[in-house]
């Protein structure tokens, strides 16, 4: 099968909408509506608290973790879901630093998502042991890996430009210098094949509501290499990461394996929705998704550059250096994006001047790409963005 009509049919996309924002919030899997309703009626409604055992709610974070593991090249039993990505960044970094007790540098880059940097900064202050969060330009990361670095903490794909780090090369270099790696896969999971085990990554985190289509508020995931997990003492030592939560011991004893990265009660309704998205992923080959993403992105870049000369490509031109999103710069980017959304082409805007488009093959076709570019060209050629209503900034851009 060379097209994705089968997967497209499994999503609800509103009439008249071309959705180029699946990198921020994936669309609704059609099966989710019924699955969540059934879960409420049959499980929550009828089983009440017995659902934790009878409907498998308690085991679900690990079961779902294993389904995600397949998509990111992780061994079964090395991924668990819960909480939000920001929390998982904190948790992973707090787990990694004590494994390098003599080192004080956390190395990251200015292409990282601010929340990741804020979480690291907060942890450094909390620890009060003189750790330094060192932030360099993305191009300088490789040279900045030295024997001082405890943890290399990077988001693999830049959330604005789609620039992609070479996970294998940077992980290898970090290891040569005795550093650990923490990869944020927010814009990687479901966008292209990731090989955590093959690259030897130590820690990884990511969210399930972007390319994975788990829905707004879907829980994050965390991966810890099987080489490290048994040595980790969780900083967020919640009862569901305890070896025996229902023993209600007064002392914390970390649970076995990846279970210790659980914190508290999992979001059961969200997990029901997420499972329907993962059902779709079960039928998909990520290598084919990647090939299709590159083809659609190349088509998008080529036609935008031909028809919209006022826009400048913000993403790397070489597809090997990109994730699955494409950014273009324009000083009036915000207003242009609002005008586009008003015409049914949904992308998003990232300050200061980037129009960002997620290329998600599960439900996008060539025709969608070409139509979106035609509308974009019309808006630019006729200054249709130049209206007061398109310049009022909303809370979420
Ligand atoms: C989307 C994203 C987040 C969001 O974190 P939440 O806690 O889920 O809101 C964090 N980091 C990166 C790199 C992201 O792309």
XYZ file of C-alpha atoms and ligand atoms in Angstrom:
412
model
C 0.000 0.000 0.000
C 1.526 3.302 -0.987
C -1.149 5.691 0.149
C -2.607 6.316 3.546
C -6.306 6.329 2.706
C -6.939 3.563 5.247
C -5.429 5.505 8.119
C -7.027 8.759 7.013
C -10.460 7.119 7.215
C -9.817 6.375 10.871
C -9.626 10.033 11.890
C -12.335 12.619 12.203
C -11.312 15.766 10.355
C -13.876 18.571 10.197
C -15.227 19.373 6.741
C -13.253 22.020 4.935
C -10.253 21.786 7.245
C -6.716 21.035 6.138
C -4.963 20.126 9.333
C -1.293 21.031 9.423
C -1.059 21.059 13.200
C -0.902 17.391 14.104
C 2.549 18.115 15.511
C 0.856 20.155 18.276
C -2.370 18.229 18.794
C -3.252 15.206 16.703
C -6.837 14.858 15.427
C -9.544 12.689 16.953
C -9.390 8.967 16.129
C -12.957 8.081 15.142
C -12.951 5.069 17.452
C -12.108 7.234 20.465
C -15.593 8.682 20.894
C -17.187 5.293 21.273
C -14.329 3.778 23.239
C -14.360 6.547 25.820
C -18.159 6.436 26.085
C -18.057 2.656 26.492
C -15.334 2.943 29.075
C -17.434 5.399 31.058
C -20.559 3.260 30.907
C -19.183 -0.254 31.209
C -16.110 0.369 33.287
C -16.454 3.492 35.403
C -20.262 3.296 35.455
C -20.730 -0.386 36.154
C -17.501 -1.547 37.716
C -16.839 1.496 39.861
C -13.653 1.007 41.869
C -13.359 -2.626 40.849
C -12.335 -1.319 37.405
C -8.797 -0.879 38.702
C -8.483 -4.666 38.704
C -11.249 -5.917 36.427
C -10.782 -3.452 33.592
C -6.996 -3.359 33.929
C -6.741 0.341 34.755
C -3.871 -0.246 37.182
C -1.711 -2.131 34.698
C -2.549 0.133 31.753
C 0.384 2.603 32.041
C 2.863 -0.215 31.452
C 0.737 -1.971 28.819
C 0.413 1.281 26.875
C 4.093 1.998 27.520
C 4.966 -1.215 25.690
C 2.877 -0.176 22.693
C 4.730 3.138 22.552
C 8.052 1.324 23.051
C 7.633 -0.335 19.666
C 7.360 3.093 18.026
C 10.551 4.448 19.584
C 12.829 1.426 19.363
C 12.650 0.556 23.049
C 12.544 -2.901 24.618
C 9.300 -4.069 26.231
C 9.225 -3.111 29.890
C 11.309 0.040 29.448
C 8.552 2.635 28.877
C 5.704 3.758 31.113
C 3.177 6.575 30.760
C 1.843 9.169 33.170
C 1.855 12.841 34.137
C 2.839 15.524 31.639
C 5.990 15.817 29.575
C 7.342 18.659 31.711
C 7.039 16.451 34.787
C 8.723 13.572 32.969
C 11.651 15.825 31.985
C 12.137 16.703 35.646
C 11.838 13.108 36.707
C 14.300 11.815 34.116
C 16.882 14.519 34.822
C 16.554 14.002 38.570
C 17.132 10.286 37.996
C 20.135 10.842 35.739
C 22.171 13.349 37.769
C 22.887 11.050 40.738
C 24.341 8.506 38.275
C 27.135 11.023 37.636
C 27.680 12.307 41.173
C 31.044 13.944 40.436
C 29.803 16.049 37.537
C 27.868 19.303 37.638
C 26.999 20.278 34.052
C 23.679 19.701 32.318
C 24.251 20.495 28.660
C 21.331 21.624 26.510
C 20.708 23.930 23.577
C 18.813 27.087 22.754
C 16.584 25.110 20.386
C 15.126 23.232 23.313
C 11.555 23.805 24.360
C 11.494 26.376 27.153
C 9.599 24.115 29.561
C 12.432 21.576 29.437
C 14.937 24.294 30.307
C 12.702 25.700 33.051
C 12.341 22.248 34.595
C 16.110 21.742 34.550
C 16.655 25.172 36.067
C 14.106 24.445 38.789
C 15.782 21.135 39.588
C 19.229 22.740 39.749
C 17.919 25.267 42.288
C 16.188 22.559 44.273
C 19.298 20.378 44.449
C 21.444 23.309 45.596
C 24.637 21.436 44.764
C 26.137 23.812 42.249
C 24.864 22.197 39.082
C 25.018 24.360 35.980
C 22.524 24.333 33.122
C 24.745 25.143 30.141
C 22.783 26.201 27.044
C 24.645 26.447 23.733
C 23.532 26.939 20.133
C 22.224 23.756 18.504
C 25.155 23.708 16.068
C 27.607 23.845 18.954
C 26.283 20.947 20.972
C 28.732 18.344 19.689
C 31.760 20.484 20.516
C 30.380 21.376 23.932
C 30.289 17.747 25.079
C 33.197 17.466 27.502
C 34.182 15.370 30.503
C 32.407 17.919 32.716
C 28.990 17.018 31.373
C 26.799 14.843 33.566
C 23.761 14.814 31.294
C 23.221 15.887 27.694
C 19.572 16.946 27.635
C 18.189 17.662 24.178
C 14.930 17.770 22.318
C 15.700 15.836 19.172
C 13.579 17.979 16.851
C 13.400 21.753 17.261
C 9.779 22.670 17.962
C 9.963 25.763 15.718
C 12.141 24.849 12.783
C 11.998 21.067 12.704
C 15.814 20.889 12.799
C 16.763 17.391 13.881
C 19.737 16.370 15.986
C 21.670 13.237 15.094
C 20.702 11.124 18.074
C 23.123 8.295 17.335
C 26.159 10.533 16.866
C 25.488 12.794 19.861
C 24.686 9.871 22.139
C 27.915 8.164 21.080
C 29.922 11.318 21.707
C 28.282 11.861 25.102
C 29.143 8.315 26.093
C 32.750 8.725 24.951
C 32.965 11.548 27.451
C 31.224 9.622 30.196
C 28.006 11.664 30.007
C 24.442 10.361 30.007
C 21.795 11.390 27.486
C 18.208 12.502 27.984
C 16.261 12.842 24.745
C 12.933 14.616 24.472
C 10.980 12.924 21.694
C 7.990 15.320 21.681
C 8.399 15.912 17.941
C 9.920 12.529 17.131
C 7.540 9.852 18.416
C 5.161 9.040 15.579
C 7.039 11.354 13.206
C 9.813 8.970 12.100
C 11.501 5.791 13.332
C 13.434 6.296 16.567
C 15.904 3.700 17.800
C 16.466 4.259 21.512
C 17.949 0.825 22.156
C 20.123 0.912 19.038
C 21.567 4.345 19.795
C 22.094 3.465 23.451
C 20.143 6.473 24.714
C 19.977 6.497 28.501
C 16.712 8.333 29.104
C 13.911 9.582 26.886
C 10.611 11.330 27.389
C 7.840 12.456 25.092
C 4.187 13.274 24.803
C 1.334 11.338 23.263
C -0.948 14.170 22.164
C 1.182 15.427 19.239
C 2.025 13.006 16.399
C 0.676 10.056 18.387
C -2.874 11.547 18.410
C -3.756 10.628 22.011
C -5.899 13.745 22.564
C -5.574 16.969 24.579
C -4.144 16.170 27.989
C -3.019 12.655 27.027
C -0.253 11.462 29.370
C 3.463 11.618 28.652
C 5.855 8.684 28.430
C 9.251 8.032 29.946
C 11.942 5.575 28.896
C 14.847 4.478 31.055
C 17.501 2.200 29.621
C 17.354 -1.256 31.217
C 21.044 -0.702 32.060
C 20.116 2.026 34.542
C 16.622 1.421 35.798
C 17.514 -0.736 38.786
C 19.921 1.902 40.114
C 17.439 4.754 40.031
C 15.904 6.198 43.121
C 12.952 8.276 41.896
C 12.827 11.897 42.992
C 9.056 11.877 42.538
C 8.597 8.929 44.840
C 4.867 8.454 44.517
C 2.955 5.526 45.861
C 2.301 3.937 42.473
C 6.036 3.725 41.874
C 6.417 1.872 45.166
C 7.254 -1.809 45.190
C 3.972 -2.585 47.009
C 1.567 0.380 46.838
C -1.162 -1.388 48.731
C 1.096 -2.412 51.578
C 0.935 1.290 52.527
C 4.384 1.107 54.092
C 5.658 4.292 55.637
C 8.995 3.832 53.854
C 9.487 4.177 50.131
C 10.934 1.217 48.263
C 11.199 1.690 44.513
C 9.101 -0.683 42.430
C 10.582 -3.143 39.975
C 11.865 -1.876 36.639
C 10.177 0.998 34.833
C 7.182 0.873 37.216
C 9.202 2.980 39.617
C 8.810 5.942 37.250
C 5.075 5.934 37.906
C 3.942 8.566 40.373
C 0.212 8.594 41.140
C -3.195 7.691 39.745
C -3.128 7.390 35.950
C -5.620 9.308 33.743
C -7.929 6.442 32.855
C -10.257 8.291 30.452
C -7.300 9.710 28.565
C -5.729 6.295 28.347
C -8.889 4.922 26.727
C -8.662 7.586 24.019
C -4.928 7.056 23.592
C -5.425 3.320 23.071
C -7.597 3.964 20.016
C -4.831 6.105 18.545
C -2.314 3.344 19.230
C -4.623 0.852 17.495
C -4.073 2.907 14.344
C -0.308 3.008 14.917
C -0.276 -0.779 15.243
C -1.142 -1.005 11.532
C 1.477 1.474 10.389
C 5.090 1.065 9.346
C 7.104 4.048 10.570
C 9.605 3.749 7.743
C 6.763 4.331 5.305
C 5.447 7.214 7.392
C 8.869 8.796 7.218
C 9.213 8.346 3.458
C 5.792 9.868 2.950
C 6.529 12.729 5.350
C 9.659 13.608 3.393
C 7.790 13.489 0.073
C 4.955 15.713 1.355
C 7.384 18.130 3.022
C 9.453 18.464 -0.143
C 6.291 19.150 -2.123
C 5.199 21.739 0.434
C 8.543 23.555 0.476
C 8.839 23.525 -3.293
C 5.350 24.925 -3.915
C 5.518 27.520 -1.117
C 8.839 28.781 -2.466
C 7.394 28.952 -5.974
C 4.138 30.678 -5.005
C 4.932 32.645 -1.844
C 8.200 34.520 -2.370
C 7.591 36.660 0.723
C 8.186 33.648 2.972
C 11.634 32.396 3.962
C 12.283 28.774 4.817
C 13.148 28.448 8.508
C 13.713 24.687 8.391
C 16.799 22.868 7.153
C 16.599 22.291 3.428
C 18.060 18.821 3.697
C 15.278 16.410 4.713
C 17.827 14.309 6.604
C 18.215 17.231 8.990
C 14.488 17.718 9.579
C 11.797 16.094 11.632
C 8.260 16.170 10.232
C 7.402 19.836 10.342
C 8.269 22.787 8.188
C 8.591 26.400 9.285
C 8.571 29.578 7.246
C 9.410 33.047 8.476
C 7.508 36.266 7.847
C 7.424 39.414 10.039
C 3.597 39.265 9.928
C 3.579 35.530 10.604
C 0.997 35.728 13.357
C -1.615 37.581 11.276
C -0.945 35.375 8.263
C -1.554 32.264 10.330
C -4.832 33.690 11.680
C -5.957 34.438 8.135
C -5.030 30.896 7.104
C -6.966 29.383 10.010
C -9.987 31.492 9.038
C -9.784 29.777 5.631
C -9.627 26.304 7.194
C -5.886 25.729 6.935
C -4.739 25.108 10.478
C -1.089 25.453 11.370
C 0.427 27.411 14.200
C 2.635 30.352 14.948
C 5.781 30.333 17.045
C 7.267 33.609 18.175
C 8.837 35.705 16.913
C 8.027 35.100 13.242
C 7.555 31.425 12.372
C 4.575 29.892 10.606
C 4.797 26.233 11.510
C 3.242 23.371 9.577
C 3.125 19.775 10.763
C 3.339 17.192 8.006
C 1.466 14.131 9.220
C 1.062 11.404 6.594
C -1.592 9.382 8.420
C -4.265 11.828 7.254
C -2.678 14.316 4.825
C -2.568 13.954 1.049
C -0.767 15.738 -1.782
C -4.060 17.433 -2.644
C -4.260 18.848 0.906
C -0.740 20.216 0.634
C -1.352 21.849 -2.744
C -4.672 23.330 -1.643
C -3.107 24.734 1.532
C -0.365 26.412 -0.471
C -2.903 27.917 -2.889
C -4.765 29.474 0.025
C -1.539 30.720 1.583
C -0.509 32.297 -1.726
C -3.905 33.975 -2.061
C -3.626 35.434 1.445
C -0.157 36.808 0.715
C -0.809 38.036 -2.834
C -3.903 39.947 -1.748
C -2.748 41.034 1.738
C -5.770 39.256 3.211
C -3.908 38.927 6.516
C -3.817 42.702 6.971
C -6.881 43.036 9.195
C -7.093 44.122 12.815
C -8.880 40.931 13.869
C -5.933 38.798 12.738
C -3.483 40.740 14.868
C -5.097 40.162 18.254
C -3.008 37.572 20.060
C -4.909 34.673 21.583
C -3.649 32.836 24.677
C -2.607 29.812 22.629
C -0.878 30.564 19.343
C 5.058 20.000 23.577
C 6.321 19.978 24.368
C 6.305 20.018 25.776
C 5.006 20.186 26.511
O 5.069 19.695 27.808
P 3.728 19.415 28.626
O 4.197 19.223 30.018
O 3.118 18.176 28.014
O 2.820 20.578 28.472
C 7.515 19.902 26.449
N 8.677 19.771 25.777
C 8.718 19.758 24.427
C 10.028 19.604 23.722
C 7.549 19.884 23.689
O 7.594 19.904 22.360
